[in-house]
Amino acid sequence: MASNAFILLVLVVVVVVTFVVRQRHARSTGQELGLAWLPRELRGAELVYAEQTFCAGGDITIIAKLDRGYRNPSGVIILVELKTRSANRPYFSDVIWLSAQRLAVQAQTGEHVAAFGYVLVQRPGRMFKSAHRVDLMSAEEVGALARRREHILNGHLVPRYSCSKGLCGGCAFMQACEVSTWSSQVDALWRRGAWWHSLS
């Protein structure tokens, strides 16, 4: 009876020790994987902004919420955009968004923000992350884009269809385009494998 109790106790101890060791290993591995994506420019940098909204005033107001902002040892802020997507690459929309963030952060804080940023992509169901460095748009280019958007919303400019039918399909204004007089022309071009770049 005593021997059975001793064996049971040994088994319990073995199970507990195994569980603790595995938890520590998983934790250390997770930390290593979490830092594996870190580019050279961000090594030694300090996380100073996370999930914060910034605003740039002027003729056109730019409001942007950034994912992460790191201050490197030289005092420069480097922006990082976090994305979960199947395609392991940055999109031009990421560049636009990071550029707007740069403009807003500089305007509100007066800090110097790098003219490049990173799009950190994690594929669904995977632990590994990939960092893609992208060059950002200038303040003038962001302002011009914002003014174009305002003109389109005010009806002063005619919008252009995207060269990607997939992007059009995910647009909130797709229904309005479908009922327009241009819809049949665009569908005909898509069926022929051509892309509609401009309505002007």
mmCIF file of N, CA, C and O in Angstrom, residues 84-138:
data_model
loop_
_atom_site.group_PDB
_atom_site.id
_atom_site.type_symbol
_atom_site.label_atom_id
_atom_site.label_comp_id
_atom_site.label_asym_id
_atom_site.label_seq_id
_atom_site.Cartn_x
_atom_site.Cartn_y
_atom_site.Cartn_z
ATOM 1 N N THR A 84 -2.182 41.606 -39.857
ATOM 2 C CA THR A 84 -2.378 40.157 -39.956
ATOM 3 C C THR A 84 -3.026 39.891 -41.299
ATOM 4 O O THR A 84 -4.157 40.308 -41.542
ATOM 5 N N ARG A 85 -2.289 39.249 -42.188
ATOM 6 C CA ARG A 85 -2.797 38.996 -43.539
ATOM 7 C C ARG A 85 -2.084 37.787 -44.134
ATOM 8 O O ARG A 85 -0.998 37.414 -43.681
ATOM 9 N N SER A 86 -2.707 37.198 -45.133
ATOM 10 C CA SER A 86 -2.128 36.016 -45.787
ATOM 11 C C SER A 86 -0.919 36.372 -46.633
ATOM 12 O O SER A 86 0.053 35.611 -46.701
ATOM 13 N N ALA A 87 -0.979 37.521 -47.294
ATOM 14 C CA ALA A 87 0.129 37.942 -48.155
ATOM 15 C C ALA A 87 1.229 38.571 -47.312
ATOM 16 O O ALA A 87 0.987 39.560 -46.609
ATOM 17 N N ASN A 88 2.419 38.007 -47.388
ATOM 18 C CA ASN A 88 3.536 38.503 -46.593
ATOM 19 C C ASN A 88 4.242 39.639 -47.337
ATOM 20 O O ASN A 88 5.372 39.496 -47.817
ATOM 21 N N ARG A 89 3.561 40.758 -47.442
ATOM 22 C CA ARG A 89 4.134 41.915 -48.130
ATOM 23 C C ARG A 89 3.366 43.171 -47.727
ATOM 24 O O ARG A 89 2.206 43.098 -47.302
ATOM 25 N N PRO A 90 3.991 44.329 -47.864
ATOM 26 C CA PRO A 90 3.278 45.579 -47.584
ATOM 27 C C PRO A 90 2.467 46.018 -48.795
ATOM 28 O O PRO A 90 2.775 45.639 -49.931
ATOM 29 N N TYR A 91 1.438 46.804 -48.550
ATOM 30 C CA TYR A 91 0.630 47.387 -49.613
ATOM 31 C C TYR A 91 0.854 48.899 -49.637
ATOM 32 O O TYR A 91 1.316 49.492 -48.650
ATOM 33 N N PHE A 92 0.477 49.513 -50.753
ATOM 34 C CA PHE A 92 0.619 50.971 -50.840
ATOM 35 C C PHE A 92 -0.279 51.662 -49.815
ATOM 36 O O PHE A 92 0.052 52.739 -49.314
ATOM 37 N N SER A 93 -1.404 51.035 -49.474
ATOM 38 C CA SER A 93 -2.280 51.608 -48.446
ATOM 39 C C SER A 93 -1.551 51.683 -47.101
ATOM 40 O O SER A 93 -1.792 52.602 -46.304
ATOM 41 N N ASP A 94 -0.642 50.731 -46.831
ATOM 42 C CA ASP A 94 0.157 50.786 -45.607
ATOM 43 C C ASP A 94 1.082 52.002 -45.619
ATOM 44 O O ASP A 94 1.261 52.674 -44.600
ATOM 45 N N VAL A 95 1.655 52.266 -46.782
ATOM 46 C CA VAL A 95 2.547 53.419 -46.924
ATOM 47 C C VAL A 95 1.770 54.720 -46.679
ATOM 48 O O VAL A 95 2.245 55.620 -45.966
ATOM 49 N N ILE A 96 0.577 54.814 -47.245
ATOM 50 C CA ILE A 96 -0.256 56.011 -47.052
ATOM 51 C C ILE A 96 -0.573 56.198 -45.571
ATOM 52 O O ILE A 96 -0.459 57.294 -45.024
ATOM 53 N N TRP A 97 -0.966 55.104 -44.918
ATOM 54 C CA TRP A 97 -1.370 55.190 -43.514
ATOM 55 C C TRP A 97 -0.196 55.562 -42.622
ATOM 56 O O TRP A 97 -0.316 56.427 -41.734
ATOM 57 N N LEU A 98 0.963 54.948 -42.841
ATOM 58 C CA LEU A 98 2.153 55.292 -42.058
ATOM 59 C C LEU A 98 2.583 56.736 -42.320
ATOM 60 O O LEU A 98 3.042 57.430 -41.402
ATOM 61 N N SER A 99 2.436 57.182 -43.551
ATOM 62 C CA SER A 99 2.807 58.565 -43.894
ATOM 63 C C SER A 99 1.901 59.567 -43.187
ATOM 64 O O SER A 99 2.374 60.608 -42.713
ATOM 65 N N ALA A 100 0.608 59.247 -43.111
ATOM 66 C CA ALA A 100 -0.324 60.113 -42.382
ATOM 67 C C ALA A 100 0.011 60.128 -40.890
ATOM 68 O O ALA A 100 -0.048 61.179 -40.234
ATOM 69 N N GLN A 101 0.387 58.977 -40.356
ATOM 70 C CA GLN A 101 0.795 58.904 -38.949
ATOM 71 C C GLN A 101 2.021 59.781 -38.702
ATOM 72 O O GLN A 101 2.094 60.515 -37.715
ATOM 73 N N ARG A 102 2.978 59.703 -39.611
ATOM 74 C CA ARG A 102 4.200 60.500 -39.464
ATOM 75 C C ARG A 102 3.884 61.987 -39.410
ATOM 76 O O ARG A 102 4.384 62.720 -38.551
ATOM 77 N N LEU A 103 3.033 62.421 -40.316
ATOM 78 C CA LEU A 103 2.657 63.826 -40.371
ATOM 79 C C LEU A 103 1.965 64.246 -39.076
ATOM 80 O O LEU A 103 2.268 65.298 -38.496
ATOM 81 N N ALA A 104 1.028 63.426 -38.584
ATOM 82 C CA ALA A 104 0.270 63.754 -37.383
ATOM 83 C C ALA A 104 1.150 63.759 -36.135
ATOM 84 O O ALA A 104 1.036 64.653 -35.288
ATOM 85 N N VAL A 105 2.036 62.781 -36.008
ATOM 86 C CA VAL A 105 2.923 62.707 -34.838
ATOM 87 C C VAL A 105 3.861 63.907 -34.804
ATOM 88 O O VAL A 105 4.065 64.539 -33.759
ATOM 89 N N GLN A 106 4.447 64.235 -35.951
ATOM 90 C CA GLN A 106 5.370 65.378 -35.994
ATOM 91 C C GLN A 106 4.661 66.680 -35.659
ATOM 92 O O GLN A 106 5.194 67.513 -34.922
ATOM 93 N N ALA A 107 3.435 66.846 -36.177
ATOM 94 C CA ALA A 107 2.701 68.081 -35.944
ATOM 95 C C ALA A 107 2.309 68.230 -34.477
ATOM 96 O O ALA A 107 2.367 69.328 -33.912
ATOM 97 N N GLN A 108 1.887 67.137 -33.849
ATOM 98 C CA GLN A 108 1.381 67.217 -32.471
ATOM 99 C C GLN A 108 2.502 67.225 -31.432
ATOM 100 O O GLN A 108 2.382 67.911 -30.413
ATOM 101 N N THR A 109 3.577 66.490 -31.680
ATOM 102 C CA THR A 109 4.622 66.358 -30.660
ATOM 103 C C THR A 109 5.863 67.189 -30.947
ATOM 104 O O THR A 109 6.639 67.476 -30.034
ATOM 105 N N GLY A 110 6.075 67.554 -32.209
ATOM 106 C CA GLY A 110 7.287 68.277 -32.567
ATOM 107 C C GLY A 110 8.507 67.387 -32.665
ATOM 108 O O GLY A 110 9.625 67.865 -32.901
ATOM 109 N N GLU A 111 8.321 66.086 -32.497
ATOM 110 C CA GLU A 111 9.448 65.151 -32.573
ATOM 111 C C GLU A 111 9.782 64.828 -34.032
ATOM 112 O O GLU A 111 8.929 64.920 -34.914
ATOM 113 N N HIS A 112 11.026 64.429 -34.222
ATOM 114 C CA HIS A 112 11.462 64.025 -35.553
ATOM 115 C C HIS A 112 11.060 62.572 -35.789
ATOM 116 O O HIS A 112 11.416 61.693 -35.000
ATOM 117 N N VAL A 113 10.321 62.327 -36.859
ATOM 118 C CA VAL A 113 9.877 60.980 -37.209
ATOM 119 C C VAL A 113 10.589 60.560 -38.490
ATOM 120 O O VAL A 113 10.648 61.325 -39.458
ATOM 121 N N ALA A 114 11.114 59.361 -38.506
ATOM 122 C CA ALA A 114 11.886 58.861 -39.651
ATOM 123 C C ALA A 114 11.050 58.873 -40.928
ATOM 124 O O ALA A 114 9.828 58.691 -40.889
ATOM 125 N N ALA A 115 11.730 59.066 -42.051
ATOM 126 C CA ALA A 115 11.063 59.086 -43.354
ATOM 127 C C ALA A 115 10.822 57.683 -43.883
ATOM 128 O O ALA A 115 10.456 57.507 -45.040
ATOM 129 N N PHE A 116 11.027 56.703 -43.043
ATOM 130 C CA PHE A 116 10.702 55.320 -43.388
ATOM 131 C C PHE A 116 9.986 54.698 -42.193
ATOM 132 O O PHE A 116 9.998 55.235 -41.072
ATOM 133 N N GLY A 117 9.314 53.591 -42.436
ATOM 134 C CA GLY A 117 8.637 52.873 -41.365
ATOM 135 C C GLY A 117 8.672 51.387 -41.661
ATOM 136 O O GLY A 117 9.267 50.954 -42.655
ATOM 137 N N TYR A 118 8.015 50.622 -40.812
ATOM 138 C CA TYR A 118 7.972 49.174 -40.996
ATOM 139 C C TYR A 118 6.531 48.676 -40.956
ATOM 140 O O TYR A 118 5.729 49.134 -40.140
ATOM 141 N N VAL A 119 6.238 47.760 -41.863
ATOM 142 C CA VAL A 119 4.973 47.037 -41.841
ATOM 143 C C VAL A 119 5.292 45.644 -41.333
ATOM 144 O O VAL A 119 6.030 44.889 -41.982
ATOM 145 N N LEU A 120 4.768 45.326 -40.166
ATOM 146 C CA LEU A 120 5.032 44.033 -39.538
ATOM 147 C C LEU A 120 3.878 43.090 -39.852
ATOM 148 O O LEU A 120 2.756 43.291 -39.393
ATOM 149 N N VAL A 121 4.162 42.080 -40.669
ATOM 150 C CA VAL A 121 3.119 41.173 -41.150
ATOM 151 C C VAL A 121 3.212 39.831 -40.423
ATOM 152 O O VAL A 121 4.289 39.235 -40.340
ATOM 153 N N GLN A 122 2.079 39.406 -39.902
ATOM 154 C CA GLN A 122 1.975 38.074 -39.309
ATOM 155 C C GLN A 122 0.863 37.327 -40.031
ATOM 156 O O GLN A 122 -0.266 37.805 -40.111
ATOM 157 N N ARG A 123 1.187 36.179 -40.558
ATOM 158 C CA ARG A 123 0.188 35.378 -41.267
ATOM 159 C C ARG A 123 -0.723 34.674 -40.273
ATOM 160 O O ARG A 123 -0.275 34.264 -39.192
ATOM 161 N N PRO A 124 -1.998 34.528 -40.619
ATOM 162 C CA PRO A 124 -2.943 33.863 -39.709
ATOM 163 C C PRO A 124 -2.464 32.461 -39.322
ATOM 164 O O PRO A 124 -2.052 31.683 -40.170
ATOM 165 N N GLY A 125 -2.523 32.177 -38.034
ATOM 166 C CA GLY A 125 -2.148 30.853 -37.553
ATOM 167 C C GLY A 125 -0.653 30.623 -37.420
ATOM 168 O O GLY A 125 -0.232 29.509 -37.101
ATOM 169 N N ARG A 126 0.159 31.661 -37.639
ATOM 170 C CA ARG A 126 1.606 31.508 -37.552
ATOM 171 C C ARG A 126 2.167 32.460 -36.497
ATOM 172 O O ARG A 126 1.664 33.558 -36.310
ATOM 173 N N MET A 127 3.241 32.024 -35.842
ATOM 174 C CA MET A 127 3.847 32.837 -34.800
ATOM 175 C C MET A 127 4.882 33.812 -35.360
ATOM 176 O O MET A 127 5.107 34.876 -34.799
ATOM 177 N N PHE A 128 5.515 33.456 -36.464
ATOM 178 C CA PHE A 128 6.590 34.264 -37.000
ATOM 179 C C PHE A 128 6.045 35.546 -37.643
ATOM 180 O O PHE A 128 4.985 35.551 -38.263
ATOM 181 N N LYS A 129 6.818 36.610 -37.490
ATOM 182 C CA LYS A 129 6.477 37.902 -38.069
ATOM 183 C C LYS A 129 7.573 38.320 -39.038
ATOM 184 O O LYS A 129 8.740 37.986 -38.853
ATOM 185 N N SER A 130 7.175 39.082 -40.058
ATOM 186 C CA SER A 130 8.135 39.609 -41.029
ATOM 187 C C SER A 130 8.014 41.117 -41.077
ATOM 188 O O SER A 130 6.909 41.651 -41.216
ATOM 189 N N ALA A 131 9.136 41.797 -40.963
ATOM 190 C CA ALA A 131 9.145 43.264 -40.999
ATOM 191 C C ALA A 131 9.571 43.738 -42.388
ATOM 192 O O ALA A 131 10.607 43.322 -42.904
ATOM 193 N N HIS A 132 8.763 44.605 -42.983
ATOM 194 C CA HIS A 132 9.049 45.145 -44.315
ATOM 195 C C HIS A 132 9.274 46.651 -44.195
ATOM 196 O O HIS A 132 8.376 47.377 -43.761
ATOM 197 N N ARG A 133 10.456 47.097 -44.577
ATOM 198 C CA ARG A 133 10.753 48.527 -44.529
ATOM 199 C C ARG A 133 10.143 49.223 -45.743
ATOM 200 O O ARG A 133 10.262 48.730 -46.880
ATOM 201 N N VAL A 134 9.481 50.363 -45.507
ATOM 202 C CA VAL A 134 8.867 51.125 -46.596
ATOM 203 C C VAL A 134 9.252 52.592 -46.459
ATOM 204 O O VAL A 134 9.373 53.123 -45.355
ATOM 205 N N ASP A 135 9.479 53.235 -47.585
ATOM 206 C CA ASP A 135 9.733 54.680 -47.609
ATOM 207 C C ASP A 135 8.394 55.405 -47.553
ATOM 208 O O ASP A 135 7.444 55.026 -48.249
ATOM 209 N N LEU A 136 8.322 56.453 -46.752
ATOM 210 C CA LEU A 136 7.066 57.151 -46.546
ATOM 211 C C LEU A 136 6.932 58.356 -47.468
ATOM 212 O O LEU A 136 7.908 58.882 -47.996
ATOM 213 N N MET A 137 5.689 58.778 -47.643
ATOM 214 C CA MET A 137 5.385 59.925 -48.478
ATOM 215 C C MET A 137 5.755 61.220 -47.740
ATOM 216 O O MET A 137 5.765 61.263 -46.502
ATOM 217 N N SER A 138 6.028 62.261 -48.498
ATOM 218 C CA SER A 138 6.331 63.553 -47.892
ATOM 219 C C SER A 138 5.048 64.198 -47.373
ATOM 220 O O SER A 138 3.928 63.774 -47.715
#
